[in-house]
Amino acid sequence: GAGVSQSPRYKVAKRGQDVALRCDPISGHVSLFWYQQALGQGPEFLTYFQNEAQLDKSGLPSDRFFAERPEGSVSTLKIQRTQQEDSAVYLCASSLSPPWSTDTQYFGPGTRLTVL
Amino acid sequence: GENVEQHPSTLSVQEGDSAVIKCTYSDSASNYFPWYKQELGKRPQLIIDIRSNVGEKKDQRIAVTLNKTAKHFSLHITETQPEDSAVYFCAASTGNQFYFGTGTSLTVIP
């Protein structure tokens, strides 16, 4: 079946612009995670959802970052007033079970954001 | 919170040799330890995982060992092939969050 998809795959933004990154999880997956991956580093947790509920947003680096999953399926990560330090690959992952059951996460291809 | 350290950061081996990547974690509540392979510009792909009630798991040329007492786990790749070249990430999870290591860039020299 279809895996996790993300769009756009590449995004170039001017400093100060707002951006919206989309994630389509695997159908039926309860949990959805967002990660930020800087060049040469491992993914760093940003936030996760169980269905439409955002249960943990402790990894969001600032109040310029906002994520939502209003219908418990597609999720959007929004970054307001982008800064150069926001440049990274943003990865989305989904898993079948609720977060506390520690199920396998399946990653999307990521969105590479470059802020000029 | 959890802290995952991964070593080495780079590893070069001759084709056919074995490769070992090691990770340590700090939170004794972590109970799930996946390993991901990430090729350049591509998504992380799960290659093997282990849960805390198991000490070792093997899948063909790949094996993972877990020592809960020492809080470390390792990835073993035997009979390496050029297509094994990639960045490998370990992770530890309590179920609420996944914490990733900084990655090991493995190069298999033909």
mmCIF file with all atom_site columns, C-alpha atoms in Angstrom:
data_model
loop_
_atom_site.group_PDB
_atom_site.id
_atom_site.type_symbol
_atom_site.label_atom_id
_atom_site.label_alt_id
_atom_site.label_comp_id
_atom_site.label_asym_id
_atom_site.label_entity_id
_atom_site.label_seq_id
_atom_site.pdbx_PDB_ins_code
_atom_site.Cartn_x
_atom_site.Cartn_y
_atom_site.Cartn_z
_atom_site.occupancy
_atom_site.B_iso_or_equiv
_atom_site.pdbx_formal_charge
_atom_site.auth_seq_id
_atom_site.auth_comp_id
_atom_site.auth_asym_id
_atom_site.auth_atom_id
_atom_site.pdbx_PDB_model_num
ATOM 1   C CA . GLY A 1 1   ? 0.000  0.000   0.000  1.00 0.00 ? 1   GLY A CA 1
ATOM 2   C CA . ALA A 1 2   ? 0.979  3.650   -0.145 1.00 0.00 ? 2   ALA A CA 1
ATOM 3   C CA . GLY A 1 3   ? 3.525  4.836   2.347  1.00 0.00 ? 3   GLY A CA 1
ATOM 4   C CA . VAL A 1 4   ? 3.815  8.171   4.119  1.00 0.00 ? 4   VAL A CA 1
ATOM 5   C CA . SER A 1 5   ? 3.927  11.035  1.673  1.00 0.00 ? 5   SER A CA 1
ATOM 6   C CA . GLN A 1 6   ? 4.997  14.616  2.176  1.00 0.00 ? 6   GLN A CA 1
ATOM 7   C CA . SER A 1 7   ? 4.674  17.742  0.100  1.00 0.00 ? 7   SER A CA 1
ATOM 8   C CA . PRO A 1 8   ? 6.326  19.763  -1.140 1.00 0.00 ? 8   PRO A CA 1
ATOM 9   C CA . ARG A 1 9   ? 9.565  17.788  -1.376 1.00 0.00 ? 9   ARG A CA 1
ATOM 10  C CA . TYR A 1 10  ? 11.573 21.003  -1.628 1.00 0.00 ? 10  TYR A CA 1
ATOM 11  C CA . LYS A 1 11  ? 10.722 24.479  -0.443 1.00 0.00 ? 11  LYS A CA 1
ATOM 12  C CA . VAL A 1 12  ? 12.768 27.629  -0.745 1.00 0.00 ? 12  VAL A CA 1
ATOM 13  C CA . ALA A 1 13  ? 11.545 30.552  1.323  1.00 0.00 ? 13  ALA A CA 1
ATOM 14  C CA . LYS A 1 14  ? 12.774 34.049  1.861  1.00 0.00 ? 14  LYS A CA 1
ATOM 15  C CA . ARG A 1 15  ? 13.493 34.962  5.447  1.00 0.00 ? 15  ARG A CA 1
ATOM 16  C CA . GLY A 1 16  ? 10.314 36.161  7.073  1.00 0.00 ? 16  GLY A CA 1
ATOM 17  C CA . GLN A 1 17  ? 7.975  34.146  4.863  1.00 0.00 ? 17  GLN A CA 1
ATOM 18  C CA . ASP A 1 18  ? 5.452  31.691  6.255  1.00 0.00 ? 18  ASP A CA 1
ATOM 19  C CA . VAL A 1 19  ? 5.557  28.074  5.036  1.00 0.00 ? 19  VAL A CA 1
ATOM 20  C CA . ALA A 1 20  ? 3.233  25.092  5.353  1.00 0.00 ? 20  ALA A CA 1
ATOM 21  C CA . LEU A 1 21  ? 4.441  21.520  5.063  1.00 0.00 ? 21  LEU A CA 1
ATOM 22  C CA . ARG A 1 22  ? 2.019  18.679  4.515  1.00 0.00 ? 22  ARG A CA 1
ATOM 23  C CA . CYS A 1 23  ? 2.119  15.067  5.650  1.00 0.00 ? 23  CYS A CA 1
ATOM 24  C CA . ASP A 1 24  ? -0.164 12.267  4.493  1.00 0.00 ? 24  ASP A CA 1
ATOM 25  C CA . PRO A 1 25  ? 0.296  9.317   6.851  1.00 0.00 ? 25  PRO A CA 1
ATOM 26  C CA . ILE A 1 26  ? -0.395 5.710   6.057  1.00 0.00 ? 26  ILE A CA 1
ATOM 27  C CA . SER A 1 27  ? -4.145 5.192   6.068  1.00 0.00 ? 27  SER A CA 1
ATOM 28  C CA . GLY A 1 28  ? -5.416 4.070   9.456  1.00 0.00 ? 28  GLY A CA 1
ATOM 29  C CA . HIS A 1 29  ? -2.289 5.021   11.355 1.00 0.00 ? 29  HIS A CA 1
ATOM 30  C CA . VAL A 1 30  ? -3.189 6.519   14.706 1.00 0.00 ? 30  VAL A CA 1
ATOM 31  C CA . SER A 1 31  ? 0.064  8.236   15.594 1.00 0.00 ? 31  SER A CA 1
ATOM 32  C CA . LEU A 1 32  ? 1.842  10.909  13.607 1.00 0.00 ? 32  LEU A CA 1
ATOM 33  C CA . PHE A 1 33  ? 5.207  12.441  14.402 1.00 0.00 ? 33  PHE A CA 1
ATOM 34  C CA . TRP A 1 34  ? 7.129  15.418  13.059 1.00 0.00 ? 34  TRP A CA 1
ATOM 35  C CA . TYR A 1 35  ? 10.928 15.576  13.157 1.00 0.00 ? 35  TYR A CA 1
ATOM 36  C CA . GLN A 1 36  ? 13.525 18.116  12.121 1.00 0.00 ? 36  GLN A CA 1
ATOM 37  C CA . GLN A 1 37  ? 16.721 16.742  10.607 1.00 0.00 ? 37  GLN A CA 1
ATOM 38  C CA . ALA A 1 38  ? 19.648 19.084  10.219 1.00 0.00 ? 38  ALA A CA 1
ATOM 39  C CA . LEU A 1 39  ? 22.407 18.189  7.775  1.00 0.00 ? 39  LEU A CA 1
ATOM 40  C CA . GLY A 1 40  ? 24.525 15.348  9.112  1.00 0.00 ? 40  GLY A CA 1
ATOM 41  C CA . GLN A 1 41  ? 22.367 14.865  12.198 1.00 0.00 ? 41  GLN A CA 1
ATOM 42  C CA . GLY A 1 42  ? 19.727 12.439  13.355 1.00 0.00 ? 42  GLY A CA 1
ATOM 43  C CA . PRO A 1 43  ? 16.045 13.353  13.333 1.00 0.00 ? 43  PRO A CA 1
ATOM 44  C CA . GLU A 1 44  ? 15.008 15.495  16.291 1.00 0.00 ? 44  GLU A CA 1
ATOM 45  C CA . PHE A 1 45  ? 11.516 15.208  17.694 1.00 0.00 ? 45  PHE A CA 1
ATOM 46  C CA . LEU A 1 46  ? 9.192  18.160  17.221 1.00 0.00 ? 46  LEU A CA 1
ATOM 47  C CA . THR A 1 47  ? 5.686  16.984  18.052 1.00 0.00 ? 47  THR A CA 1
ATOM 48  C CA . TYR A 1 48  ? 3.255  14.081  17.849 1.00 0.00 ? 48  TYR A CA 1
ATOM 49  C CA . PHE A 1 49  ? -0.430 13.419  17.478 1.00 0.00 ? 49  PHE A CA 1
ATOM 50  C CA . GLN A 1 50  ? -2.731 10.625  18.447 1.00 0.00 ? 50  GLN A CA 1
ATOM 51  C CA . ASN A 1 51  ? -5.534 10.964  15.945 1.00 0.00 ? 51  ASN A CA 1
ATOM 52  C CA . GLU A 1 52  ? -6.402 14.675  16.024 1.00 0.00 ? 52  GLU A CA 1
ATOM 53  C CA . ALA A 1 53  ? -5.014 15.312  19.500 1.00 0.00 ? 53  ALA A CA 1
ATOM 54  C CA . GLN A 1 54  ? -1.583 16.887  19.783 1.00 0.00 ? 54  GLN A CA 1
ATOM 55  C CA . LEU A 1 55  ? -0.231 15.089  22.822 1.00 0.00 ? 55  LEU A CA 1
ATOM 56  C CA . ASP A 1 56  ? 3.279  16.470  22.915 1.00 0.00 ? 56  ASP A CA 1
ATOM 57  C CA . LYS A 1 57  ? 4.708  19.583  21.324 1.00 0.00 ? 57  LYS A CA 1
ATOM 58  C CA . SER A 1 58  ? 7.692  19.951  23.586 1.00 0.00 ? 58  SER A CA 1
ATOM 59  C CA . GLY A 1 59  ? 10.153 19.683  20.691 1.00 0.00 ? 59  GLY A CA 1
ATOM 60  C CA . LEU A 1 60  ? 8.852  22.660  18.743 1.00 0.00 ? 60  LEU A CA 1
ATOM 61  C CA . PRO A 1 61  ? 11.766 25.137  18.809 1.00 0.00 ? 61  PRO A CA 1
ATOM 62  C CA . SER A 1 62  ? 9.716  28.304  19.077 1.00 0.00 ? 62  SER A CA 1
ATOM 63  C CA . ASP A 1 63  ? 6.207  29.683  18.960 1.00 0.00 ? 63  ASP A CA 1
ATOM 64  C CA . ARG A 1 64  ? 6.736  30.276  15.254 1.00 0.00 ? 64  ARG A CA 1
ATOM 65  C CA . PHE A 1 65  ? 6.179  26.550  14.749 1.00 0.00 ? 65  PHE A CA 1
ATOM 66  C CA . PHE A 1 66  ? 2.651  25.208  14.737 1.00 0.00 ? 66  PHE A CA 1
ATOM 67  C CA . ALA A 1 67  ? 1.288  21.788  13.808 1.00 0.00 ? 67  ALA A CA 1
ATOM 68  C CA . GLU A 1 68  ? -2.230 20.519  13.350 1.00 0.00 ? 68  GLU A CA 1
ATOM 69  C CA . ARG A 1 69  ? -4.065 17.357  12.368 1.00 0.00 ? 69  ARG A CA 1
ATOM 70  C CA . PRO A 1 70  ? -7.691 18.465  12.459 1.00 0.00 ? 70  PRO A CA 1
ATOM 71  C CA . GLU A 1 71  ? -9.341 15.286  11.187 1.00 0.00 ? 71  GLU A CA 1
ATOM 72  C CA . GLY A 1 72  ? -6.845 12.796  12.540 1.00 0.00 ? 72  GLY A CA 1
ATOM 73  C CA . SER A 1 73  ? -5.310 12.052  9.157  1.00 0.00 ? 73  SER A CA 1
ATOM 74  C CA . VAL A 1 74  ? -3.383 14.668  7.158  1.00 0.00 ? 74  VAL A CA 1
ATOM 75  C CA . SER A 1 75  ? -1.135 16.929  9.201  1.00 0.00 ? 75  SER A CA 1
ATOM 76  C CA . THR A 1 76  ? 0.356  20.311  8.465  1.00 0.00 ? 76  THR A CA 1
ATOM 77  C CA . LEU A 1 77  ? 3.447  21.825  10.027 1.00 0.00 ? 77  LEU A CA 1
ATOM 78  C CA . LYS A 1 78  ? 3.450  25.584  9.719  1.00 0.00 ? 78  LYS A CA 1
ATOM 79  C CA . ILE A 1 79  ? 6.443  27.803  10.293 1.00 0.00 ? 79  ILE A CA 1
ATOM 80  C CA . GLN A 1 80  ? 5.814  31.514  10.567 1.00 0.00 ? 80  GLN A CA 1
ATOM 81  C CA . ARG A 1 81  ? 8.373  34.230  9.818  1.00 0.00 ? 81  ARG A CA 1
ATOM 82  C CA . THR A 1 82  ? 10.989 31.702  8.741  1.00 0.00 ? 82  THR A CA 1
ATOM 83  C CA . GLN A 1 83  ? 14.596 32.201  9.811  1.00 0.00 ? 83  GLN A CA 1
ATOM 84  C CA . GLN A 1 84  ? 17.774 30.794  8.298  1.00 0.00 ? 84  GLN A CA 1
ATOM 85  C CA . GLU A 1 85  ? 18.189 28.419  11.221 1.00 0.00 ? 85  GLU A CA 1
ATOM 86  C CA . ASP A 1 86  ? 14.913 26.782  10.213 1.00 0.00 ? 86  ASP A CA 1
ATOM 87  C CA . SER A 1 87  ? 16.636 25.337  7.147  1.00 0.00 ? 87  SER A CA 1
ATOM 88  C CA . ALA A 1 88  ? 16.497 21.559  7.512  1.00 0.00 ? 88  ALA A CA 1
ATOM 89  C CA . VAL A 1 89  ? 14.684 18.483  6.313  1.00 0.00 ? 89  VAL A CA 1
ATOM 90  C CA . TYR A 1 90  ? 11.334 18.051  8.012  1.00 0.00 ? 90  TYR A CA 1
ATOM 91  C CA . LEU A 1 91  ? 10.344 14.427  8.346  1.00 0.00 ? 91  LEU A CA 1
ATOM 92  C CA . CYS A 1 92  ? 6.938  13.047  9.109  1.00 0.00 ? 92  CYS A CA 1
ATOM 93  C CA . ALA A 1 93  ? 6.399  9.537   10.441 1.00 0.00 ? 93  ALA A CA 1
ATOM 94  C CA . SER A 1 94  ? 3.314  7.536   11.300 1.00 0.00 ? 94  SER A CA 1
ATOM 95  C CA . SER A 1 95  ? 2.633  4.397   13.249 1.00 0.00 ? 95  SER A CA 1
ATOM 96  C CA . LEU A 1 96  ? -0.380 2.179   13.596 1.00 0.00 ? 96  LEU A CA 1
ATOM 97  C CA . SER A 1 97  ? -0.693 2.166   17.363 1.00 0.00 ? 97  SER A CA 1
ATOM 98  C CA . PRO A 1 98  ? -0.953 4.920   19.945 1.00 0.00 ? 98  PRO A CA 1
ATOM 99  C CA . PRO A 1 99  ? 2.406  6.370   20.962 1.00 0.00 ? 99  PRO A CA 1
ATOM 100 C CA . TRP A 1 100 ? 2.643  4.564   24.264 1.00 0.00 ? 100 TRP A CA 1
ATOM 101 C CA . SER A 1 101 ? 2.535  1.170   22.594 1.00 0.00 ? 101 SER A CA 1
ATOM 102 C CA . THR A 1 102 ? 5.876  1.836   20.872 1.00 0.00 ? 102 THR A CA 1
ATOM 103 C CA . ASP A 1 103 ? 4.994  0.692   17.412 1.00 0.00 ? 103 ASP A CA 1
ATOM 104 C CA . THR A 1 104 ? 7.213  0.888   14.345 1.00 0.00 ? 104 THR A CA 1
ATOM 105 C CA . GLN A 1 105 ? 7.382  4.309   12.767 1.00 0.00 ? 105 GLN A CA 1
ATOM 106 C CA . TYR A 1 106 ? 7.313  4.673   9.010  1.00 0.00 ? 106 TYR A CA 1
ATOM 107 C CA . PHE A 1 107 ? 8.902  7.790   7.618  1.00 0.00 ? 107 PHE A CA 1
ATOM 108 C CA . GLY A 1 108 ? 7.946  9.997   4.740  1.00 0.00 ? 108 GLY A CA 1
ATOM 109 C CA . PRO A 1 109 ? 10.537 11.268  2.236  1.00 0.00 ? 109 PRO A CA 1
ATOM 110 C CA . GLY A 1 110 ? 10.795 14.605  3.984  1.00 0.00 ? 110 GLY A CA 1
ATOM 111 C CA . THR A 1 111 ? 10.537 18.228  2.918  1.00 0.00 ? 111 THR A CA 1
ATOM 112 C CA . ARG A 1 112 ? 13.821 20.026  2.468  1.00 0.00 ? 112 ARG A CA 1
ATOM 113 C CA . LEU A 1 113 ? 13.322 23.623  3.558  1.00 0.00 ? 113 LEU A CA 1
ATOM 114 C CA . THR A 1 114 ? 15.885 26.226  2.604  1.00 0.00 ? 114 THR A CA 1
ATOM 115 C CA . VAL A 1 115 ? 15.488 29.703  4.014  1.00 0.00 ? 115 VAL A CA 1
ATOM 116 C CA . LEU A 1 116 ? 17.446 32.375  2.184  1.00 0.00 ? 116 LEU A CA 1
ATOM 117 C CA . GLY B 2 1   ? 14.947 13.268  28.909 1.00 0.00 ? 1   GLY B CA 1
ATOM 118 C CA . GLU B 2 2   ? 16.583 10.476  26.974 1.00 0.00 ? 2   GLU B CA 1
ATOM 119 C CA . ASN B 2 3   ? 20.100 10.912  25.563 1.00 0.00 ? 3   ASN B CA 1
ATOM 120 C CA . VAL B 2 4   ? 21.259 8.567   22.813 1.00 0.00 ? 4   VAL B CA 1
ATOM 121 C CA . GLU B 2 5   ? 24.891 8.469   21.811 1.00 0.00 ? 5   GLU B CA 1
ATOM 122 C CA . GLN B 2 6   ? 26.097 6.650   18.720 1.00 0.00 ? 6   GLN B CA 1
ATOM 123 C CA . HIS B 2 7   ? 29.592 5.582   17.663 1.00 0.00 ? 7   HIS B CA 1
ATOM 124 C CA . PRO B 2 8   ? 31.461 5.681   15.409 1.00 0.00 ? 8   PRO B CA 1
ATOM 125 C CA . SER B 2 9   ? 30.320 8.630   13.327 1.00 0.00 ? 9   SER B CA 1
ATOM 126 C CA . THR B 2 10  ? 32.031 7.198   10.251 1.00 0.00 ? 10  THR B CA 1
ATOM 127 C CA . LEU B 2 11  ? 32.996 3.637   9.425  1.00 0.00 ? 11  LEU B CA 1
ATOM 128 C CA . SER B 2 12  ? 34.733 2.192   6.395  1.00 0.00 ? 12  SER B CA 1
ATOM 129 C CA . VAL B 2 13  ? 34.980 -1.551  5.838  1.00 0.00 ? 13  VAL B CA 1
ATOM 130 C CA . GLN B 2 14  ? 36.063 -3.809  3.030  1.00 0.00 ? 14  GLN B CA 1
ATOM 131 C CA . GLU B 2 15  ? 33.344 -5.658  1.199  1.00 0.00 ? 15  GLU B CA 1
ATOM 132 C CA . GLY B 2 16  ? 32.670 -8.945  2.961  1.00 0.00 ? 16  GLY B CA 1
ATOM 133 C CA . ASP B 2 17  ? 33.856 -7.737  6.348  1.00 0.00 ? 17  ASP B CA 1
ATOM 134 C CA . SER B 2 18  ? 31.589 -7.076  9.313  1.00 0.00 ? 18  SER B CA 1
ATOM 135 C CA . ALA B 2 19  ? 30.474 -3.691  10.591 1.00 0.00 ? 19  ALA B CA 1
ATOM 136 C CA . VAL B 2 20  ? 29.443 -2.883  14.140 1.00 0.00 ? 20  VAL B CA 1
ATOM 137 C CA . ILE B 2 21  ? 27.718 0.298   15.294 1.00 0.00 ? 21  ILE B CA 1
ATOM 138 C CA . LYS B 2 22  ? 27.132 0.976   18.965 1.00 0.00 ? 22  LYS B CA 1
ATOM 139 C CA . CYS B 2 23  ? 24.622 3.124   20.825 1.00 0.00 ? 23  CYS B CA 1
ATOM 140 C CA . THR B 2 24  ? 24.085 3.965   24.455 1.00 0.00 ? 24  THR B CA 1
ATOM 141 C CA . TYR B 2 25  ? 21.005 5.426   26.082 1.00 0.00 ? 25  TYR B CA 1
ATOM 142 C CA . SER B 2 26  ? 20.317 7.036   29.413 1.00 0.00 ? 26  SER B CA 1
ATOM 143 C CA . ASP B 2 27  ? 16.646 6.453   30.242 1.00 0.00 ? 27  ASP B CA 1
ATOM 144 C CA . SER B 2 28  ? 16.079 3.037   31.792 1.00 0.00 ? 28  SER B CA 1
ATOM 145 C CA . ALA B 2 29  ? 12.400 3.337   30.840 1.00 0.00 ? 29  ALA B CA 1
ATOM 146 C CA . SER B 2 30  ? 13.254 3.059   27.137 1.00 0.00 ? 30  SER B CA 1
ATOM 147 C CA . ASN B 2 31  ? 11.918 -0.236  25.876 1.00 0.00 ? 31  ASN B CA 1
ATOM 148 C CA . TYR B 2 32  ? 12.052 -0.112  22.085 1.00 0.00 ? 32  TYR B CA 1
ATOM 149 C CA . PHE B 2 33  ? 15.198 0.275   19.990 1.00 0.00 ? 33  PHE B CA 1
ATOM 150 C CA . PRO B 2 34  ? 14.865 0.552   16.206 1.00 0.00 ? 34  PRO B CA 1
ATOM 151 C CA . TRP B 2 35  ? 17.644 0.968   13.670 1.00 0.00 ? 35  TRP B CA 1
ATOM 152 C CA . TYR B 2 36  ? 17.139 2.968   10.501 1.00 0.00 ? 36  TYR B CA 1
ATOM 153 C CA . LYS B 2 37  ? 19.112 3.109   7.267  1.00 0.00 ? 37  LYS B CA 1
ATOM 154 C CA . GLN B 2 38  ? 19.068 6.381   5.379  1.00 0.00 ? 38  GLN B CA 1
ATOM 155 C CA . GLU B 2 39  ? 20.515 6.732   1.922  1.00 0.00 ? 39  GLU B CA 1
ATOM 156 C CA . LEU B 2 40  ? 21.422 10.173  0.689  1.00 0.00 ? 40  LEU B CA 1
ATOM 157 C CA . GLY B 2 41  ? 18.321 12.275  0.105  1.00 0.00 ? 41  GLY B CA 1
ATOM 158 C CA . LYS B 2 42  ? 15.962 9.473   1.033  1.00 0.00 ? 42  LYS B CA 1
ATOM 159 C CA . ARG B 2 43  ? 13.730 8.641   3.967  1.00 0.00 ? 43  ARG B CA 1
ATOM 160 C CA . PRO B 2 44  ? 14.933 6.640   6.953  1.00 0.00 ? 44  PRO B CA 1
ATOM 161 C CA . GLN B 2 45  ? 13.992 2.992   6.483  1.00 0.00 ? 45  GLN B CA 1
ATOM 162 C CA . LEU B 2 46  ? 13.571 0.619   9.400  1.00 0.00 ? 46  LEU B CA 1
ATOM 163 C CA . ILE B 2 47  ? 15.982 -2.290  9.047  1.00 0.00 ? 47  ILE B CA 1
ATOM 164 C CA . ILE B 2 48  ? 15.633 -4.033  12.389 1.00 0.00 ? 48  ILE B CA 1
ATOM 165 C CA . ASP B 2 49  ? 14.292 -3.351  15.853 1.00 0.00 ? 49  ASP B CA 1
ATOM 166 C CA . ILE B 2 50  ? 14.453 -4.911  19.284 1.00 0.00 ? 50  ILE B CA 1
ATOM 167 C CA . ARG B 2 51  ? 12.305 -4.639  22.374 1.00 0.00 ? 51  ARG B CA 1
ATOM 168 C CA . SER B 2 52  ? 13.537 -4.673  25.934 1.00 0.00 ? 52  SER B CA 1
ATOM 169 C CA . ASN B 2 53  ? 12.375 -8.181  26.689 1.00 0.00 ? 53  ASN B CA 1
ATOM 170 C CA . VAL B 2 54  ? 14.795 -9.613  24.114 1.00 0.00 ? 54  VAL B CA 1
ATOM 171 C CA . GLY B 2 55  ? 18.594 -9.653  24.175 1.00 0.00 ? 55  GLY B CA 1
ATOM 172 C CA . GLU B 2 56  ? 19.312 -10.360 20.539 1.00 0.00 ? 56  GLU B CA 1
ATOM 173 C CA . LYS B 2 57  ? 17.508 -10.417 17.229 1.00 0.00 ? 57  LYS B CA 1
ATOM 174 C CA . LYS B 2 58  ? 18.775 -11.476 13.826 1.00 0.00 ? 58  LYS B CA 1
ATOM 175 C CA . ASP B 2 59  ? 17.503 -11.003 10.304 1.00 0.00 ? 59  ASP B CA 1
ATOM 176 C CA . GLN B 2 60  ? 19.760 -12.522 7.646  1.00 0.00 ? 60  GLN B CA 1
ATOM 177 C CA . ARG B 2 61  ? 22.986 -10.457 7.634  1.00 0.00 ? 61  ARG B CA 1
ATOM 178 C CA . ILE B 2 62  ? 21.751 -7.982  10.232 1.00 0.00 ? 62  ILE B CA 1
ATOM 179 C CA . ALA B 2 63  ? 21.618 -8.503  13.979 1.00 0.00 ? 63  ALA B CA 1
ATOM 180 C CA . VAL B 2 64  ? 20.973 -6.296  16.967 1.00 0.00 ? 64  VAL B CA 1
ATOM 181 C CA . THR B 2 65  ? 22.002 -6.946  20.552 1.00 0.00 ? 65  THR B CA 1
ATOM 182 C CA . LEU B 2 66  ? 20.682 -5.210  23.647 1.00 0.00 ? 66  LEU B CA 1
ATOM 183 C CA . ASN B 2 67  ? 22.223 -4.989  27.090 1.00 0.00 ? 67  ASN B CA 1
ATOM 184 C CA . LYS B 2 68  ? 19.650 -3.367  29.349 1.00 0.00 ? 68  LYS B CA 1
ATOM 185 C CA . THR B 2 69  ? 21.878 -3.367  32.384 1.00 0.00 ? 69  THR B CA 1
ATOM 186 C CA . ALA B 2 70  ? 24.583 -1.426  30.632 1.00 0.00 ? 70  ALA B CA 1
ATOM 187 C CA . LYS B 2 71  ? 22.064 0.558   28.567 1.00 0.00 ? 71  LYS B CA 1
ATOM 188 C CA . HIS B 2 72  ? 23.667 -0.131  25.252 1.00 0.00 ? 72  HIS B CA 1
ATOM 189 C CA . PHE B 2 73  ? 22.655 -1.774  22.011 1.00 0.00 ? 73  PHE B CA 1
ATOM 190 C CA . SER B 2 74  ? 24.554 -2.570  18.861 1.00 0.00 ? 74  SER B CA 1
ATOM 191 C CA . LEU B 2 75  ? 23.943 -3.202  15.181 1.00 0.00 ? 75  LEU B CA 1
ATOM 192 C CA . HIS B 2 76  ? 25.959 -5.911  13.484 1.00 0.00 ? 76  HIS B CA 1
ATOM 193 C CA . ILE B 2 77  ? 26.123 -6.265  9.709  1.00 0.00 ? 77  ILE B CA 1
ATOM 194 C CA . THR B 2 78  ? 27.961 -9.306  8.401  1.00 0.00 ? 78  THR B CA 1
ATOM 195 C CA . GLU B 2 79  ? 29.259 -9.976  4.885  1.00 0.00 ? 79  GLU B CA 1
ATOM 196 C CA . THR B 2 80  ? 28.901 -6.306  4.003  1.00 0.00 ? 80  THR B CA 1
ATOM 197 C CA . GLN B 2 81  ? 28.055 -5.320  0.450  1.00 0.00 ? 81  GLN B CA 1
ATOM 198 C CA . PRO B 2 82  ? 28.477 -1.979  -1.349 1.00 0.00 ? 82  PRO B CA 1
ATOM 199 C CA . GLU B 2 83  ? 24.718 -1.425  -1.190 1.00 0.00 ? 83  GLU B CA 1
ATOM 200 C CA . ASP B 2 84  ? 24.984 -1.393  2.602  1.00 0.00 ? 84  ASP B CA 1
ATOM 201 C CA . SER B 2 85  ? 26.701 1.993   2.282  1.00 0.00 ? 85  SER B CA 1
ATOM 202 C CA . ALA B 2 86  ? 24.424 4.560   3.925  1.00 0.00 ? 86  ALA B CA 1
ATOM 203 C CA . VAL B 2 87  ? 23.905 6.459   7.172  1.00 0.00 ? 87  VAL B CA 1
ATOM 204 C CA . TYR B 2 88  ? 22.567 4.326   9.994  1.00 0.00 ? 88  TYR B CA 1
ATOM 205 C CA . PHE B 2 89  ? 20.639 5.764   12.944 1.00 0.00 ? 89  PHE B CA 1
ATOM 206 C CA . CYS B 2 90  ? 19.800 4.101   16.214 1.00 0.00 ? 90  CYS B CA 1
ATOM 207 C CA . ALA B 2 91  ? 16.883 5.255   18.315 1.00 0.00 ? 91  ALA B CA 1
ATOM 208 C CA . ALA B 2 92  ? 15.448 4.641   21.758 1.00 0.00 ? 92  ALA B CA 1
ATOM 209 C CA . SER B 2 93  ? 11.845 5.054   22.762 1.00 0.00 ? 93  SER B CA 1
ATOM 210 C CA . THR B 2 94  ? 9.683  4.761   25.837 1.00 0.00 ? 94  THR B CA 1
ATOM 211 C CA . GLY B 2 95  ? 6.682  4.903   23.573 1.00 0.00 ? 95  GLY B CA 1
ATOM 212 C CA . ASN B 2 96  ? 6.053  8.605   23.959 1.00 0.00 ? 96  ASN B CA 1
ATOM 213 C CA . GLN B 2 97  ? 9.010  9.921   22.018 1.00 0.00 ? 97  GLN B CA 1
ATOM 214 C CA . PHE B 2 98  ? 11.757 8.577   19.826 1.00 0.00 ? 98  PHE B CA 1
ATOM 215 C CA . TYR B 2 99  ? 15.295 9.807   20.436 1.00 0.00 ? 99  TYR B CA 1
ATOM 216 C CA . PHE B 2 100 ? 17.771 9.309   17.639 1.00 0.00 ? 100 PHE B CA 1
ATOM 217 C CA . GLY B 2 101 ? 21.520 8.981   17.638 1.00 0.00 ? 101 GLY B CA 1
ATOM 218 C CA . THR B 2 102 ? 23.604 11.270  15.471 1.00 0.00 ? 102 THR B CA 1
ATOM 219 C CA . GLY B 2 103 ? 24.169 8.649   12.818 1.00 0.00 ? 103 GLY B CA 1
ATOM 220 C CA . THR B 2 104 ? 26.999 6.508   11.464 1.00 0.00 ? 104 THR B CA 1
ATOM 221 C CA . SER B 2 105 ? 28.080 6.936   7.875  1.00 0.00 ? 105 SER B CA 1
ATOM 222 C CA . LEU B 2 106 ? 29.036 3.464   6.664  1.00 0.00 ? 106 LEU B CA 1
ATOM 223 C CA . THR B 2 107 ? 31.101 3.035   3.523  1.00 0.00 ? 107 THR B CA 1
ATOM 224 C CA . VAL B 2 108 ? 31.643 -0.443  2.131  1.00 0.00 ? 108 VAL B CA 1
ATOM 225 C CA . ILE B 2 109 ? 34.670 -0.498  -0.150 1.00 0.00 ? 109 ILE B CA 1
ATOM 226 C CA . PRO B 2 110 ? 34.369 -2.932  -3.068 1.00 0.00 ? 110 PRO B CA 1
#
